[in-house]
Amino acid sequence: MQQNYFNKLYIAMVGLPARGKSTVAAKLREGLRKEHIKVRIFNNGDLRRRLLCESSSRPDFYNPDNRVNAEQREQIAITNIKNASKYLQSDGQVAVLDATNVSLKRRRTIQRLLTDHPVLFVECINNDQEILKASITKKTEQPEFAKLDFHEAFESFNKRIQYYEFITQPLGEERNYYVLDSLNNQILEEKISENIFCNVQIRDLLVSDWVKNLFLVRHGESYFNLENRIGGDSELTPTGWEQAGALAEHFKQTNIPNIYSSTKKRTIQTAIPISGMQKNTEVMQLKEFSEIHAGICEFMSYDEIRREKPEVFYSRTKDKYNYIYPEGEGYVTLKHRVDRGLKKAIYLSGNATYIMIIGHQAVNRMILAHFLYRRKEDVPYIYTPQDRYFHIVSTQSKKLFELKRY
Ligand code: F6P
């Protein structure tokens, strides 16, 4: 074995389309570059689009029985494998092959052609059907589907996935691999038989949060806020609209491609001015971000609850985190859905530098709790003003948490 065998690394992504492979590849590149390591990604999809344009977007292109196209895909893979090899032969240190690589045959080709340094396979798994559906919906917006309507593009992408499912074989014989739950950042399985360059950094990157810049905003003032009423679906007051306008103005120089609101009017309205002012922004309503449901107390003011439902008022005051409104929710039950919404938003944003969530008081407290590690009993009292936002960064190398005015 050459002396320098272990001082560089090939990483080969593995996984069906829309499983977050490119996001994980970009996260590895960014994290390793912070360590001054020279990393480059070789993406088969990009090469295919450059060489074959739209002709390769139809599902049949991926039919394994279709010899001509299978051969074209094989050639694209080999070109990238060779480019990766050249990169490591020069001054590159880590080459990432970003492609599905789901068949054993393909992985054997990679290992047969790349023998000068170890190959680490990183498989991304996400079988959450709802999030997959949302992720495929986003894929349909890519230029390669421009000539198809949404339904055709969606079906086309699904069919492509089915062809890949057909040839998928599990990892096992490969010398080094991680199997990653890419939605939850958890390693499900691992096998490391060789000395892997930067293994500690890579392993830690795989499980780290990767939130580059999250702007967490509470909706502007609503009519219910004025009356201290809870729940419901009231609209913004003129002050609320002013706050929404100020928010838009504040962020007009920052391109935020993904904005998430709840399904309630007050958050949707808060997003209107900012989405109007941004160039390429998509506002997505996530039901997971809707405010805590106060059950029998919906629409009541805190004063009315104290007078008319003292048992609710006092039990909640005693243990606000665990108290569940009759026929409604509590912070304790909110945790699961808000965590899910947060994971969904982060997953769907891919590698975006900026994302924004426009939520509600209790929902935002739960999101903040994810990053702040507060004691449970303190979570329902986190301060969430309406004229300020939280700027949150949470990556392997940086944690930032700042309350700012807009
Ligand atoms: O008052 C606004 C509001 O968003 C209500 O809709 C919600 O019930 C409440 O805040 C949550 O805050 P707390 O848990 O402090 O009552």
mmCIF file of C-alpha atoms and ligand atoms in Angstrom, residues 218-219 222 224-225 228-232 266 291-294 298 302 316 320 325 331 360-363 365 380-381 386, ligand 1:
data_model
loop_
_atom_site.group_PDB
_atom_site.id
_atom_site.type_symbol
_atom_site.label_atom_id
_atom_site.label_comp_id
_atom_site.label_asym_id
_atom_site.label_seq_id
_atom_site.Cartn_x
_atom_site.Cartn_y
_atom_site.Cartn_z
ATOM 1 C CA ARG A 218 -43.375 36.214 15.420
ATOM 2 C CA HIS A 219 -46.350 37.464 13.395
ATOM 3 C CA SER A 222 -53.313 40.795 15.525
ATOM 4 C CA PHE A 224 -56.801 39.138 19.239
ATOM 5 C CA ASN A 225 -53.448 40.355 20.593
ATOM 6 C CA ASN A 228 -55.365 39.644 24.950
ATOM 7 C CA ARG A 229 -57.404 36.834 23.414
ATOM 8 C CA ILE A 230 -55.874 33.515 22.568
ATOM 9 C CA GLY A 231 -56.100 31.167 19.603
ATOM 10 C CA GLY A 232 -58.510 31.873 16.743
ATOM 11 C CA ARG A 266 -51.761 36.479 10.998
ATOM 12 C CA GLU A 291 -50.324 28.139 17.252
ATOM 13 C CA ILE A 292 -51.047 25.992 20.292
ATOM 14 C CA HIS A 293 -54.732 25.001 20.267
ATOM 15 C CA ALA A 294 -56.332 26.217 23.468
ATOM 16 C CA GLU A 298 -59.935 29.255 22.249
ATOM 17 C CA TYR A 302 -56.664 35.520 29.819
ATOM 18 C CA ARG A 316 -51.834 25.996 33.906
ATOM 19 C CA LYS A 320 -47.481 25.585 32.257
ATOM 20 C CA TYR A 325 -55.984 22.586 27.581
ATOM 21 C CA TYR A 331 -46.487 22.800 25.286
ATOM 22 C CA HIS A 360 -46.535 32.311 16.885
ATOM 23 C CA GLN A 361 -45.672 32.862 20.515
ATOM 24 C CA ALA A 362 -45.868 29.261 21.784
ATOM 25 C CA VAL A 363 -44.593 27.755 18.521
ATOM 26 C CA ARG A 365 -40.812 29.207 22.057
ATOM 27 C CA PRO A 380 -43.339 28.653 28.144
ATOM 28 C CA TYR A 381 -41.892 31.921 29.429
ATOM 29 C CA GLN A 386 -43.440 41.112 18.033
HETATM 30 O O1 F6P B 1 -51.596 35.455 22.911
HETATM 31 C C1 F6P B 1 -51.165 35.030 21.680
HETATM 32 C C2 F6P B 1 -50.905 33.547 21.654
HETATM 33 O O2 F6P B 1 -50.243 33.255 20.447
HETATM 34 C C3 F6P B 1 -52.151 32.664 21.819
HETATM 35 O O3 F6P B 1 -52.842 32.367 20.639
HETATM 36 C C4 F6P B 1 -51.579 31.446 22.500
HETATM 37 O O4 F6P B 1 -52.566 30.661 23.139
HETATM 38 C C5 F6P B 1 -50.601 32.081 23.439
HETATM 39 O O5 F6P B 1 -50.034 33.160 22.735
HETATM 40 C C6 F6P B 1 -49.484 31.175 23.895
HETATM 41 O O6 F6P B 1 -48.773 31.799 24.929
HETATM 42 P P1 F6P B 1 -48.969 31.348 26.442
HETATM 43 O O7 F6P B 1 -48.565 29.917 26.461
HETATM 44 O O8 F6P B 1 -48.029 32.220 27.215
HETATM 45 O O9 F6P B 1 -50.399 31.493 26.835
#
